[in-house]
């Protein structure tokens, strides 16, 4: 049976990714004294559940599957790799052709280095997710057998140790200049860290009734509010010493982002059919859900075009700019993905 709430989660996560990339620049462009910095914090900081939700959805859909190792890898990698390679080539082509069109001198060695770096680490920042999720997919067949027959105390221990690694992440700066405390433990917890925790968490929450139906949405909202308050206050607190943006509390692998992600996940899981019952609206949203991967891959291309014609977060008022740019980018990326899908063999590369 199709889980409609998964469609809604995928859509909200897709929109959240776009909002993050539209508004996060305010956190780097201005300091803490300007209102635009706070607009960036509230908009981008509120959307950090996007990537965790995507990984949790993978846990819901993939961990119960009964595939051979070969079939699993073939299906998952074909679904992810071909669109990823296509869009990597698009972005690389833009990088290599634009200087030529501008009449700039091209240095072959620099171009080759850029291509190699783009293929190894991602030619655009958002493509890091693809590298990460491919690593998660490699791990799924090895954890799947345990997942399908785990005992509750084993699951509680795994998730508890994972949460402990999230707490440690609060105290470790990700880049130079961030406030950090060099908090370390002699016990190697790296085996319980990373996005695998969200994968397992998504599956676990999908299988269990965490909150009762009558009060569940209120508890979910409380989790979201608690996580967001920690995000806002924590980010401001660690940014004060240098008066510049520090990411300790706004990274995906932190307890506060996990709280928001759990709240969003459970809210839609328990209430999605009450939110949007209209059939015609559901069909439109399911179209966005169907092509969400293509939208994710192409939305930076759309933002680049929009920026070129003057539509960005700086468009009129910052709040209006964020909403307008996000909406146009979503629709534009969706249209691009659908158009690619309609080409011969386009379904293999559209996403």
PDB file of N, CA, C and O in Angstrom, residues 284-313:
ATOM      1  N   UNK A 284      -1.348  17.064  -7.838  1.00  0.00           N
ATOM      2  CA  UNK A 284      -0.278  18.014  -8.113  1.00  0.00           C
ATOM      3  C   UNK A 284       0.915  17.802  -7.201  1.00  0.00           C
ATOM      4  O   UNK A 284       2.063  17.844  -7.649  1.00  0.00           O
ATOM      5  N   UNK A 285       0.638  17.548  -5.931  1.00  0.00           N
ATOM      6  CA  UNK A 285       1.726  17.339  -4.983  1.00  0.00           C
ATOM      7  C   UNK A 285       2.474  16.046  -5.269  1.00  0.00           C
ATOM      8  O   UNK A 285       3.695  15.973  -5.122  1.00  0.00           O
ATOM      9  N   UNK A 286       1.741  15.021  -5.689  1.00  0.00           N
ATOM     10  CA  UNK A 286       2.394  13.755  -6.002  1.00  0.00           C
ATOM     11  C   UNK A 286       3.288  13.881  -7.238  1.00  0.00           C
ATOM     12  O   UNK A 286       4.273  13.156  -7.363  1.00  0.00           O
ATOM     13  N   UNK A 287       2.961  14.800  -8.128  1.00  0.00           N
ATOM     14  CA  UNK A 287       3.837  15.064  -9.270  1.00  0.00           C
ATOM     15  C   UNK A 287       5.160  15.638  -8.796  1.00  0.00           C
ATOM     16  O   UNK A 287       6.236  15.237  -9.261  1.00  0.00           O
ATOM     17  N   UNK A 288       5.081  16.581  -7.859  1.00  0.00           N
ATOM     18  CA  UNK A 288       6.311  17.142  -7.285  1.00  0.00           C
ATOM     19  C   UNK A 288       7.101  16.048  -6.578  1.00  0.00           C
ATOM     20  O   UNK A 288       8.331  15.966  -6.715  1.00  0.00           O
ATOM     21  N   UNK A 289       6.403  15.194  -5.829  1.00  0.00           N
ATOM     22  CA  UNK A 289       7.076  14.095  -5.130  1.00  0.00           C
ATOM     23  C   UNK A 289       7.759  13.152  -6.113  1.00  0.00           C
ATOM     24  O   UNK A 289       8.907  12.737  -5.912  1.00  0.00           O
ATOM     25  N   UNK A 290       7.080  12.827  -7.192  1.00  0.00           N
ATOM     26  CA  UNK A 290       7.623  11.896  -8.193  1.00  0.00           C
ATOM     27  C   UNK A 290       8.929  12.398  -8.781  1.00  0.00           C
ATOM     28  O   UNK A 290       9.863  11.620  -9.011  1.00  0.00           O
ATOM     29  N   UNK A 291       9.003  13.712  -9.036  1.00  0.00           N
ATOM     30  CA  UNK A 291      10.182  14.285  -9.688  1.00  0.00           C
ATOM     31  C   UNK A 291      11.084  15.023  -8.707  1.00  0.00           C
ATOM     32  O   UNK A 291      11.897  15.851  -9.119  1.00  0.00           O
ATOM     33  N   UNK A 292      10.952  14.735  -7.420  1.00  0.00           N
ATOM     34  CA  UNK A 292      11.704  15.483  -6.404  1.00  0.00           C
ATOM     35  C   UNK A 292      13.213  15.331  -6.557  1.00  0.00           C
ATOM     36  O   UNK A 292      13.964  16.282  -6.311  1.00  0.00           O
ATOM     37  N   UNK A 293      13.665  14.157  -6.969  1.00  0.00           N
ATOM     38  CA  UNK A 293      15.110  13.960  -7.134  1.00  0.00           C
ATOM     39  C   UNK A 293      15.641  14.837  -8.267  1.00  0.00           C
ATOM     40  O   UNK A 293      16.689  15.479  -8.147  1.00  0.00           O
ATOM     41  N   UNK A 294      14.889  14.898  -9.361  1.00  0.00           N
ATOM     42  CA  UNK A 294      15.280  15.769 -10.462  1.00  0.00           C
ATOM     43  C   UNK A 294      15.260  17.231 -10.066  1.00  0.00           C
ATOM     44  O   UNK A 294      16.135  18.005 -10.471  1.00  0.00           O
ATOM     45  N   UNK A 295      14.277  17.617  -9.259  1.00  0.00           N
ATOM     46  CA  UNK A 295      14.205  18.992  -8.765  1.00  0.00           C
ATOM     47  C   UNK A 295      15.417  19.292  -7.894  1.00  0.00           C
ATOM     48  O   UNK A 295      16.022  20.364  -7.993  1.00  0.00           O
ATOM     49  N   UNK A 296      15.788  18.329  -7.047  1.00  0.00           N
ATOM     50  CA  UNK A 296      16.964  18.526  -6.196  1.00  0.00           C
ATOM     51  C   UNK A 296      18.217  18.743  -7.040  1.00  0.00           C
ATOM     52  O   UNK A 296      19.009  19.659  -6.786  1.00  0.00           O
ATOM     53  N   UNK A 297      18.403  17.923  -8.050  1.00  0.00           N
ATOM     54  CA  UNK A 297      19.602  18.018  -8.873  1.00  0.00           C
ATOM     55  C   UNK A 297      19.640  19.312  -9.684  1.00  0.00           C
ATOM     56  O   UNK A 297      20.707  19.910  -9.868  1.00  0.00           O
ATOM     57  N   UNK A 298      18.482  19.772 -10.149  1.00  0.00           N
ATOM     58  CA  UNK A 298      18.443  20.887 -11.086  1.00  0.00           C
ATOM     59  C   UNK A 298      18.200  22.239 -10.439  1.00  0.00           C
ATOM     60  O   UNK A 298      18.333  23.268 -11.108  1.00  0.00           O
ATOM     61  N   UNK A 299      17.844  22.282  -9.155  1.00  0.00           N
ATOM     62  CA  UNK A 299      17.417  23.560  -8.589  1.00  0.00           C
ATOM     63  C   UNK A 299      18.551  24.584  -8.518  1.00  0.00           C
ATOM     64  O   UNK A 299      18.305  25.787  -8.601  1.00  0.00           O
ATOM     65  N   UNK A 300      19.791  24.150  -8.397  1.00  0.00           N
ATOM     66  CA  UNK A 300      20.911  25.099  -8.407  1.00  0.00           C
ATOM     67  C   UNK A 300      21.069  25.711  -9.804  1.00  0.00           C
ATOM     68  O   UNK A 300      21.395  26.898  -9.948  1.00  0.00           O
ATOM     69  N   UNK A 301      20.806  24.918 -10.830  1.00  0.00           N
ATOM     70  CA  UNK A 301      20.801  25.444 -12.202  1.00  0.00           C
ATOM     71  C   UNK A 301      19.713  26.504 -12.357  1.00  0.00           C
ATOM     72  O   UNK A 301      19.940  27.574 -12.938  1.00  0.00           O
ATOM     73  N   UNK A 302      18.525  26.226 -11.800  1.00  0.00           N
ATOM     74  CA  UNK A 302      17.423  27.188 -11.857  1.00  0.00           C
ATOM     75  C   UNK A 302      17.767  28.462 -11.099  1.00  0.00           C
ATOM     76  O   UNK A 302      17.487  29.574 -11.576  1.00  0.00           O
ATOM     77  N   UNK A 303      18.363  28.322  -9.923  1.00  0.00           N
ATOM     78  CA  UNK A 303      18.748  29.496  -9.141  1.00  0.00           C
ATOM     79  C   UNK A 303      19.795  30.327  -9.871  1.00  0.00           C
ATOM     80  O   UNK A 303      19.799  31.566  -9.766  1.00  0.00           O
ATOM     81  N   UNK A 304      20.682  29.664 -10.594  1.00  0.00           N
ATOM     82  CA  UNK A 304      21.699  30.377 -11.372  1.00  0.00           C
ATOM     83  C   UNK A 304      21.040  31.223 -12.460  1.00  0.00           C
ATOM     84  O   UNK A 304      21.385  32.394 -12.643  1.00  0.00           O
ATOM     85  N   UNK A 305      20.082  30.649 -13.163  1.00  0.00           N
ATOM     86  CA  UNK A 305      19.376  31.397 -14.203  1.00  0.00           C
ATOM     87  C   UNK A 305      18.577  32.553 -13.593  1.00  0.00           C
ATOM     88  O   UNK A 305      18.592  33.679 -14.101  1.00  0.00           O
ATOM     89  N   UNK A 306      17.887  32.279 -12.502  1.00  0.00           N
ATOM     90  CA  UNK A 306      17.096  33.321 -11.847  1.00  0.00           C
ATOM     91  C   UNK A 306      17.982  34.464 -11.359  1.00  0.00           C
ATOM     92  O   UNK A 306      17.623  35.637 -11.474  1.00  0.00           O
ATOM     93  N   UNK A 307      19.130  34.106 -10.806  1.00  0.00           N
ATOM     94  CA  UNK A 307      20.061  35.133 -10.356  1.00  0.00           C
ATOM     95  C   UNK A 307      20.565  35.983 -11.510  1.00  0.00           C
ATOM     96  O   UNK A 307      20.763  37.198 -11.362  1.00  0.00           O
ATOM     97  N   UNK A 308      20.749  35.360 -12.655  1.00  0.00           N
ATOM     98  CA  UNK A 308      21.247  36.076 -13.836  1.00  0.00           C
ATOM     99  C   UNK A 308      20.245  37.135 -14.309  1.00  0.00           C
ATOM    100  O   UNK A 308      20.632  38.198 -14.807  1.00  0.00           O
ATOM    101  N   UNK A 309      18.942  36.858 -14.130  1.00  0.00           N
ATOM    102  CA  UNK A 309      17.921  37.820 -14.564  1.00  0.00           C
ATOM    103  C   UNK A 309      17.439  38.687 -13.402  1.00  0.00           C
ATOM    104  O   UNK A 309      16.469  39.448 -13.553  1.00  0.00           O
ATOM    105  N   UNK A 310      18.098  38.575 -12.255  1.00  0.00           N
ATOM    106  CA  UNK A 310      17.826  39.495 -11.159  1.00  0.00           C
ATOM    107  C   UNK A 310      16.798  39.048 -10.144  1.00  0.00           C
ATOM    108  O   UNK A 310      16.322  39.853  -9.335  1.00  0.00           O
ATOM    109  N   UNK A 311      16.443  37.767 -10.142  1.00  0.00           N
ATOM    110  CA  UNK A 311      15.494  37.246  -9.150  1.00  0.00           C
ATOM    111  C   UNK A 311      16.265  36.444  -8.117  1.00  0.00           C
ATOM    112  O   UNK A 311      16.838  35.397  -8.423  1.00  0.00           O
ATOM    113  N   UNK A 312      16.298  36.954  -6.899  1.00  0.00           N
ATOM    114  CA  UNK A 312      17.038  36.293  -5.828  1.00  0.00           C
ATOM    115  C   UNK A 312      16.463  36.714  -4.492  1.00  0.00           C
ATOM    116  O   UNK A 312      15.434  37.396  -4.430  1.00  0.00           O
ATOM    117  N   UNK A 313      17.141  36.337  -3.412  1.00  0.00           N
ATOM    118  CA  UNK A 313      16.691  36.716  -2.074  1.00  0.00           C
ATOM    119  C   UNK A 313      16.724  38.222  -1.866  1.00  0.00           C
ATOM    120  O   UNK A 313      16.087  38.746  -0.951  1.00  0.00           O
TER     121      UNK A 313
END
